[in-house]
Every structure is written in C-alpha cells, then in structure tokens.
Coordinates of C-alpha atoms in Angstrom, one line a residue:
M1 CA 73.0 -58.0 -71.6
G2 CA 72.9 -61.7 -72.1
I3 CA 76.1 -62.2 -70.1
L4 CA 74.2 -60.8 -67.1
S5 CA 71.5 -63.4 -67.1
L6 CA 70.5 -64.6 -63.6
S7 CA 69.2 -67.9 -64.8
P8 CA 72.2 -70.0 -63.8
L9 CA 72.2 -68.4 -60.4
L10 CA 68.5 -68.7 -59.6
G11 CA 67.5 -70.8 -56.7
K12 CA 67.7 -70.8 -52.9
E13 CA 70.7 -68.6 -51.9
K14 CA 71.6 -71.1 -49.1
E15 CA 72.4 -73.6 -51.8
L16 CA 74.9 -71.2 -53.5
T17 CA 78.6 -71.1 -52.7
E18 CA 80.4 -68.0 -51.6
E19 CA 81.8 -67.6 -55.1
Q20 CA 78.3 -67.9 -56.6
I21 CA 76.9 -65.4 -54.2
S22 CA 79.6 -63.0 -55.0
K23 CA 79.0 -63.5 -58.8
K24 CA 75.3 -63.0 -58.3
K25 CA 75.8 -59.9 -56.3
D26 CA 77.9 -58.5 -59.2
V27 CA 75.3 -59.4 -61.7
L28 CA 72.5 -57.8 -59.6
S29 CA 74.5 -54.6 -59.2
K30 CA 75.1 -54.3 -63.0
M31 CA 71.5 -55.1 -63.8
I32 CA 70.1 -52.6 -61.4
R33 CA 72.5 -49.9 -62.8
Y34 CA 72.4 -50.6 -66.5
G35 CA 69.6 -53.0 -67.3
T36 CA 66.3 -52.3 -69.1
S37 CA 63.3 -51.6 -67.0
Q38 CA 62.3 -55.3 -67.2
E39 CA 65.8 -56.5 -66.2
R40 CA 66.0 -54.0 -63.3
K41 CA 62.6 -55.1 -62.0
Q42 CA 63.8 -58.7 -62.1
A43 CA 67.0 -57.9 -60.3
L44 CA 65.0 -56.0 -57.6
G45 CA 62.8 -59.0 -57.2
E46 CA 65.9 -61.2 -56.7
L47 CA 67.4 -58.7 -54.2
V48 CA 64.5 -59.3 -51.8
R49 CA 65.6 -62.9 -51.6
F50 CA 69.3 -62.2 -51.6
P51 CA 71.2 -62.9 -48.3
K52 CA 71.1 -59.8 -46.2
E53 CA 74.6 -60.2 -44.9
N54 CA 76.0 -59.9 -48.4
A55 CA 73.6 -57.2 -49.6
S56 CA 74.6 -53.9 -47.9
E57 CA 76.2 -52.4 -51.0
L58 CA 73.2 -53.3 -53.1
Y59 CA 70.9 -51.7 -50.5
V60 CA 72.9 -48.5 -50.8
L61 CA 72.6 -48.7 -54.6
V62 CA 68.8 -49.0 -54.4
G63 CA 68.6 -46.0 -52.1
E64 CA 70.7 -44.0 -54.6
Q65 CA 68.5 -45.0 -57.5
L66 CA 65.3 -44.1 -55.6
K67 CA 66.6 -40.6 -55.2
T68 CA 67.3 -40.0 -58.9
E69 CA 64.9 -42.3 -60.7
K70 CA 62.7 -40.5 -63.3
D71 CA 60.6 -43.4 -64.6
M72 CA 57.3 -43.7 -62.8
G73 CA 57.1 -47.5 -63.0
M74 CA 60.6 -47.9 -61.7
K75 CA 60.0 -45.5 -58.9
I76 CA 57.1 -47.6 -57.7
V77 CA 59.1 -50.9 -57.9
L78 CA 62.1 -49.2 -56.0
L79 CA 59.7 -48.0 -53.3
K80 CA 58.2 -51.4 -53.0
T81 CA 61.6 -53.0 -52.7
V82 CA 62.7 -50.5 -50.0
G83 CA 59.5 -51.3 -48.1
D84 CA 59.9 -55.1 -48.5
L85 CA 63.5 -54.9 -47.3
G86 CA 62.8 -52.5 -44.5
L87 CA 65.4 -50.0 -45.6
K88 CA 64.4 -47.3 -43.1
E89 CA 67.5 -45.2 -43.9
N90 CA 65.7 -44.0 -47.0
H91 CA 62.9 -42.4 -45.0
E92 CA 63.7 -38.9 -46.2
T93 CA 63.4 -39.9 -49.9
I94 CA 60.2 -41.9 -49.2
I95 CA 58.6 -38.9 -47.4
T96 CA 59.6 -36.6 -50.3
L97 CA 57.8 -38.9 -52.7
F98 CA 54.6 -38.4 -50.7
E99 CA 54.4 -35.2 -52.9
D100 CA 55.4 -36.8 -56.2
T101 CA 53.4 -35.5 -59.1
N102 CA 52.2 -39.0 -59.8
E103 CA 49.4 -40.4 -57.5
D104 CA 50.5 -44.0 -57.9
V105 CA 54.0 -43.0 -56.7
N106 CA 52.4 -41.2 -53.7
K107 CA 50.4 -44.3 -52.8
Q108 CA 53.4 -46.6 -53.0
A109 CA 55.5 -44.3 -50.9
V110 CA 52.8 -44.2 -48.2
T111 CA 52.4 -48.0 -48.4
S112 CA 56.1 -48.5 -47.9
A113 CA 56.2 -46.1 -45.0
K114 CA 53.2 -47.9 -43.5
K115 CA 54.9 -51.3 -43.9
M116 CA 58.1 -50.1 -42.2
K117 CA 56.1 -48.2 -39.6
L118 CA 58.2 -45.1 -40.2
G119 CA 57.8 -42.7 -37.3
E120 CA 59.3 -39.9 -39.3
A121 CA 56.4 -40.2 -41.8
T122 CA 53.5 -39.6 -39.4
S123 CA 53.6 -35.8 -39.3
P124 CA 54.2 -35.3 -43.0
L125 CA 51.4 -37.7 -43.9
L126 CA 49.0 -36.0 -41.5
E127 CA 49.8 -32.7 -43.2
K128 CA 49.1 -34.3 -46.6
V129 CA 45.8 -35.7 -45.3
K130 CA 44.7 -32.3 -44.1
K131 CA 44.9 -30.9 -47.6
E132 CA 42.7 -33.7 -49.1
D133 CA 39.0 -33.3 -50.1
F134 CA 37.0 -35.4 -47.7
T135 CA 33.7 -34.9 -49.6
K136 CA 34.9 -37.1 -52.4
N137 CA 35.5 -40.9 -52.4
S138 CA 39.2 -41.5 -52.9
N139 CA 41.3 -44.7 -52.8
S140 CA 44.3 -42.6 -52.1
L141 CA 42.8 -40.8 -49.1
A142 CA 41.5 -44.1 -47.7
L143 CA 45.0 -45.5 -47.9
Y144 CA 46.5 -42.5 -46.2
I145 CA 44.0 -42.8 -43.3
S146 CA 44.7 -46.5 -43.0
A147 CA 48.5 -45.8 -42.9
L148 CA 48.1 -43.2 -40.2
G149 CA 46.5 -46.0 -38.1
E150 CA 49.6 -48.1 -38.5
L151 CA 52.3 -45.5 -38.1
P152 CA 54.0 -44.7 -34.7
D153 CA 52.1 -41.9 -33.0
G154 CA 49.4 -42.2 -35.7
K155 CA 46.9 -41.5 -32.9
S156 CA 47.9 -37.9 -33.1
A157 CA 45.7 -37.6 -36.2
A158 CA 42.6 -38.7 -34.3
P159 CA 41.2 -35.3 -33.2
F160 CA 41.4 -34.0 -36.8
L161 CA 39.9 -37.1 -38.2
E162 CA 37.1 -37.1 -35.6
T163 CA 36.1 -33.7 -36.8
K164 CA 35.9 -35.0 -40.4
F165 CA 34.0 -38.1 -39.2
R166 CA 31.3 -35.9 -37.5
E167 CA 30.8 -33.8 -40.7
K168 CA 28.0 -35.6 -42.3
F169 CA 28.5 -33.9 -45.7
N170 CA 31.8 -35.8 -46.1
N171 CA 31.9 -38.9 -48.2
A172 CA 30.4 -42.0 -46.4
D173 CA 33.2 -44.3 -47.6
I174 CA 35.9 -42.0 -46.3
R175 CA 34.0 -41.6 -43.0
G176 CA 33.9 -45.4 -42.9
Q177 CA 37.7 -45.6 -43.3
I178 CA 38.0 -43.1 -40.4
A179 CA 35.8 -45.3 -38.3
L180 CA 38.1 -48.2 -38.9
Y181 CA 41.1 -46.0 -38.1
F182 CA 39.5 -45.2 -34.7
G183 CA 39.5 -49.0 -34.0
T184 CA 43.1 -49.4 -35.0
V185 CA 44.4 -46.7 -32.7
L186 CA 41.7 -47.4 -30.0
Y187 CA 40.5 -43.8 -29.9
K188 CA 37.9 -44.0 -27.1
E189 CA 37.0 -40.3 -27.5
A190 CA 35.2 -41.1 -30.7
E191 CA 32.8 -43.5 -29.0
Q192 CA 29.8 -41.2 -28.9
A193 CA 30.2 -40.2 -32.6
L194 CA 30.4 -43.9 -33.5
L195 CA 27.3 -44.7 -31.5
E196 CA 25.3 -42.0 -33.3
V197 CA 26.3 -43.5 -36.7
A198 CA 26.2 -47.2 -36.0
F199 CA 22.5 -47.2 -34.8
D200 CA 21.1 -44.6 -37.2
D201 CA 19.0 -46.3 -39.8
I202 CA 19.4 -43.6 -42.4
Q203 CA 23.2 -43.9 -42.5
P204 CA 24.9 -46.0 -45.2
T205 CA 25.2 -49.6 -44.3
T206 CA 29.0 -49.8 -44.8
L207 CA 29.5 -46.8 -42.5
R208 CA 27.3 -48.3 -39.9
C209 CA 29.0 -51.7 -40.1
Y210 CA 32.5 -50.2 -39.8
S211 CA 31.4 -48.1 -36.8
M212 CA 30.0 -51.2 -35.1
N213 CA 33.3 -53.0 -35.8
T214 CA 35.2 -50.2 -34.0
L215 CA 32.8 -50.1 -31.1
G216 CA 33.6 -53.7 -30.6
K217 CA 37.3 -53.0 -30.4
L218 CA 36.7 -50.2 -28.0
K219 CA 34.7 -52.6 -25.7
S220 CA 31.9 -50.0 -25.7
D221 CA 29.5 -50.7 -22.8
Q222 CA 27.0 -48.3 -24.3
A223 CA 27.0 -50.2 -27.6
K224 CA 26.3 -53.6 -26.2
P225 CA 22.6 -53.3 -25.5
K226 CA 22.1 -51.4 -28.7
L227 CA 23.8 -54.3 -30.7
Y228 CA 21.3 -56.8 -29.1
E229 CA 18.4 -54.4 -29.9
L230 CA 19.6 -54.2 -33.5
L231 CA 19.9 -58.0 -33.8
D232 CA 16.4 -58.4 -32.3
S233 CA 15.0 -55.8 -34.8
L234 CA 16.6 -57.6 -37.7
K235 CA 14.9 -60.9 -36.7
K236 CA 11.5 -59.1 -36.5
T237 CA 12.0 -57.4 -39.9
S238 CA 13.3 -60.5 -41.6
G239 CA 12.4 -60.5 -45.3
K240 CA 11.4 -56.8 -45.3
L241 CA 14.9 -55.4 -45.4
D242 CA 17.2 -55.6 -48.4
A243 CA 18.9 -59.0 -48.0
K244 CA 22.5 -57.8 -48.4
K245 CA 21.9 -54.9 -46.0
A246 CA 20.5 -57.3 -43.4
Q247 CA 23.3 -59.7 -43.9
S248 CA 26.0 -57.1 -43.3
L249 CA 24.3 -55.7 -40.2
K250 CA 23.9 -59.1 -38.7
I251 CA 27.5 -60.1 -39.3
Y252 CA 29.0 -56.9 -38.0
A253 CA 26.7 -56.7 -35.0
I254 CA 27.6 -60.3 -34.0
G255 CA 31.3 -59.6 -34.8
A256 CA 31.3 -56.6 -32.5
L257 CA 29.9 -58.6 -29.6
V258 CA 32.4 -61.4 -30.2
T259 CA 35.2 -58.8 -30.2
M260 CA 33.9 -57.4 -26.9
G261 CA 34.1 -61.0 -25.4
D262 CA 30.5 -60.9 -24.5
K263 CA 29.4 -64.1 -22.9
E264 CA 25.7 -63.8 -24.0
V265 CA 26.6 -63.7 -27.7
F266 CA 26.8 -67.5 -27.9
Q267 CA 23.0 -67.7 -28.0
E268 CA 22.9 -65.2 -30.9
L269 CA 25.6 -67.2 -32.7
N270 CA 23.7 -70.4 -32.2
E271 CA 20.6 -68.8 -33.8
F272 CA 22.5 -67.1 -36.7
A273 CA 24.3 -70.4 -37.5
R274 CA 20.8 -71.6 -38.6
D275 CA 20.1 -68.5 -40.7
D276 CA 18.7 -69.0 -44.2
D277 CA 21.6 -66.8 -45.5
S278 CA 24.7 -69.0 -46.0
M279 CA 27.1 -66.1 -45.5
V280 CA 25.5 -65.3 -42.1
R281 CA 25.8 -69.0 -41.2
L282 CA 29.4 -69.0 -42.3
R283 CA 30.5 -66.0 -40.3
A284 CA 28.6 -67.2 -37.2
I285 CA 30.4 -70.5 -37.4
E286 CA 33.7 -68.8 -37.8
F287 CA 33.0 -66.7 -34.7
M288 CA 32.1 -69.9 -32.8
G289 CA 35.5 -71.2 -33.7
S290 CA 37.3 -68.1 -32.4
L291 CA 35.3 -68.3 -29.1
K292 CA 36.4 -71.9 -28.7
D293 CA 33.3 -72.8 -26.6
P294 CA 32.8 -76.6 -26.4
K295 CA 29.0 -76.0 -26.2
A296 CA 29.1 -75.3 -29.9
L297 CA 30.4 -78.7 -30.9
E298 CA 27.1 -80.5 -31.4
L299 CA 25.8 -77.8 -33.7
L300 CA 29.1 -77.6 -35.6
E301 CA 29.3 -81.3 -36.2
Y302 CA 25.8 -81.2 -37.7
K303 CA 26.9 -78.2 -39.9
R304 CA 30.0 -80.1 -40.9
D305 CA 28.0 -83.1 -42.1
R306 CA 24.7 -81.7 -43.3
D307 CA 24.8 -78.0 -44.1
P308 CA 23.7 -77.3 -47.7
S309 CA 26.7 -75.0 -48.3
P310 CA 30.1 -76.6 -48.9
K311 CA 31.8 -73.4 -47.6
V312 CA 29.8 -73.6 -44.3
Q313 CA 30.7 -77.3 -44.0
K314 CA 34.4 -76.5 -44.4
A315 CA 34.1 -73.6 -41.9
A316 CA 32.4 -75.9 -39.4
K317 CA 35.2 -78.5 -39.7
K318 CA 37.8 -75.8 -39.1
A319 CA 35.8 -74.4 -36.1
I320 CA 35.7 -77.9 -34.6
D321 CA 39.4 -78.2 -34.9
Q322 CA 39.9 -74.8 -33.3
I323 CA 37.7 -75.8 -30.3
N324 CA 39.6 -79.1 -30.0
G325 CA 42.9 -77.3 -30.0
K326 CA 43.8 -78.3 -33.6
D327 CA 43.9 -74.9 -35.2
T328 CA 44.7 -75.5 -38.8
A329 CA 44.5 -71.8 -40.0
S330 CA 47.4 -70.8 -42.2
E331 CA 49.1 -67.5 -41.6
D332 CA 47.6 -66.1 -44.8
E333 CA 44.0 -66.7 -43.6
K334 CA 42.2 -63.8 -41.9
S335 CA 40.6 -64.1 -38.5
P336 CA 36.9 -63.4 -38.2
E337 CA 37.7 -60.0 -36.6
E338 CA 39.9 -59.1 -39.6
K339 CA 37.2 -60.3 -42.0
T340 CA 34.7 -57.9 -40.5
E341 CA 36.8 -55.1 -41.8
E342 CA 36.2 -56.1 -45.4
E343 CA 33.6 -54.0 -47.2
P344 CA 30.0 -55.1 -46.7
K345 CA 28.4 -56.0 -49.9

C-alpha cells in the first residue's frame, strides 16, 4: 500500500495541478476501496477537503460503501463523511441506519441527518423516538429530540413531546431536553407547561433553567413578571440557597429576560454584574455586550480594569468592543443565548 501514500499530495488542493488532482483522486479511490481501516479513514478525511467539482465519482463510491459496510467504526466514519459533505442522495441509507444494531451507529446516522437537515428523516426519527423509554436518562434520546428540533417539519413532534414533558414521572434531564426543543421550534402551545415547571421550587434546577430559556425564546408575557419575582427572591435568600443552584437560576432568569428584549433588564444586569459569584458577573457582562447599551460602558470599563477575575475582565473588554461596534467574536464562540443552553452546574 506504500505506493498509495497521500503524503506527496497533501496540501491545499488549489495549489495542485490538474494532473496532481487526477492522481490524488485515483489514490483516494483505491484507498477507500482497498485500504486498511486506518488508511480508509485518512482518505475519507482528505475527501472532505477535495475539490467538489472533481469528486462526484468518489461521492458515489462513499455512498456505495455506506450501504455495504460491516465494520462499526467504518460505518460511523462513512456516516460522518456523508454528513460533512452534505450527500443528501444517501438519505435512504442513513434512515435505514437509524435502526442499526449498534447504538453509536444510530447516533451518528441521526447526527448526519440533523446536520444535512434531511426532511425525509423527520417522520422515521419521530417513530423511533416514540419507542424510547422516557423514564430513563439517555444520551441517545436527548440527541434524537435535539435532532427533531433541527429537521424540517420537526415541529410535528411537538404534541407528542409535550405529553412526555407533562408526565412528571419521566426523567428530568429528558424533560429538560424537550424544553429546549420547544424553544428551537418555537412551540407556543407548551407555554403553560413550561411556566408550571420553571417557577416550581421542587423541580430540578436544570429542568427549571431550560424551561426559562425557552420561555425567553417564546417571548412569554406571563413569564416576565415571574422572572423578576424569582430574581428578587434570589436576592433575599442570598447565602441560604445552594450556591450553584442560585447561580444557575440567576443566569437563566436574566438570560430569558435578555432574549425577550425586555428594557427593564438592564438594571438587573447592572446589579448582577457586581455579584460575588464571578460566573454570574461574567454572564451578566456578556449579556450587556449583546444588548449594546452605551449606559453600560462606565461599569464595563471598571470591570475591564479592576475585576478580581481575569475572565470577567476579558468579557468586559469584549462587551465594550461590541457596544462600540468592534465585535471581535470569532465564529466559533457562542453567543450568551447559546451559552444558556449549556447544562447548569
């Protein structure tokens, strides 16, 4: 297999001649067909960077291999490659692999369908979800629910998932994932169920936080006064609640108000930017940056220069840049709204 080494042909394809591209295409084809698992994985990695206009035959080959592949690890890599390249013509094979005997293959098939937003996958995935046990925490089920939120017509799953959300005996983490799903598809009909959970002190913190997050996205008028009441209550019980629980509730309540575009939230942000908890300060300052209100500049400049936490100082500098129209956020960085969908600690 040494003669099929890619090393002389590695590099940016735009720097290769037509002859070199043709040679590389031949090498990739042979490696994908005949190579060891390691060589095939290397070739598939290179294929993602190979010029699309020269790759149609290789794409067909990948689809053929996906249909017949027996090795679990290679199935997963082939599925990922198909998703990365957006080869939607393989939708039937991908959907078939929703029911593969290996759970990791199932998950990658769903992940690839989600990435490509395969409309054909919505109904089969919903049927798969209906067979799952919602009383148990499952990374797979959480992924499937998240994928339904991203797929075309994924909102069709909402009535079924609302029923599962309302069933209090179901797993709290799975119910939390459903709450986030409602926010993704903007399912207004779940507002009452979300309100009941978000402001119920006996519900798990993560579930409450995710419900608040979605109420923010739904611009819930009913939630707004309750969010302010919660923040006021947290101030009064400062030091009595578990610190991490209080931190999460503060951050998510403020985040929901920011997402709603509520004008009065600035005063709350101003107060929480002075909180003893550095993570609360950090998130409040990030939200100030996203609001782009010049009234925050004086406080932010102080935080940039004097806050005890280097992370808060850095966030304050970035928020100042955002307000001044110098947004330096990279594409890889999450917005505060996206960060509120991370699991509360």
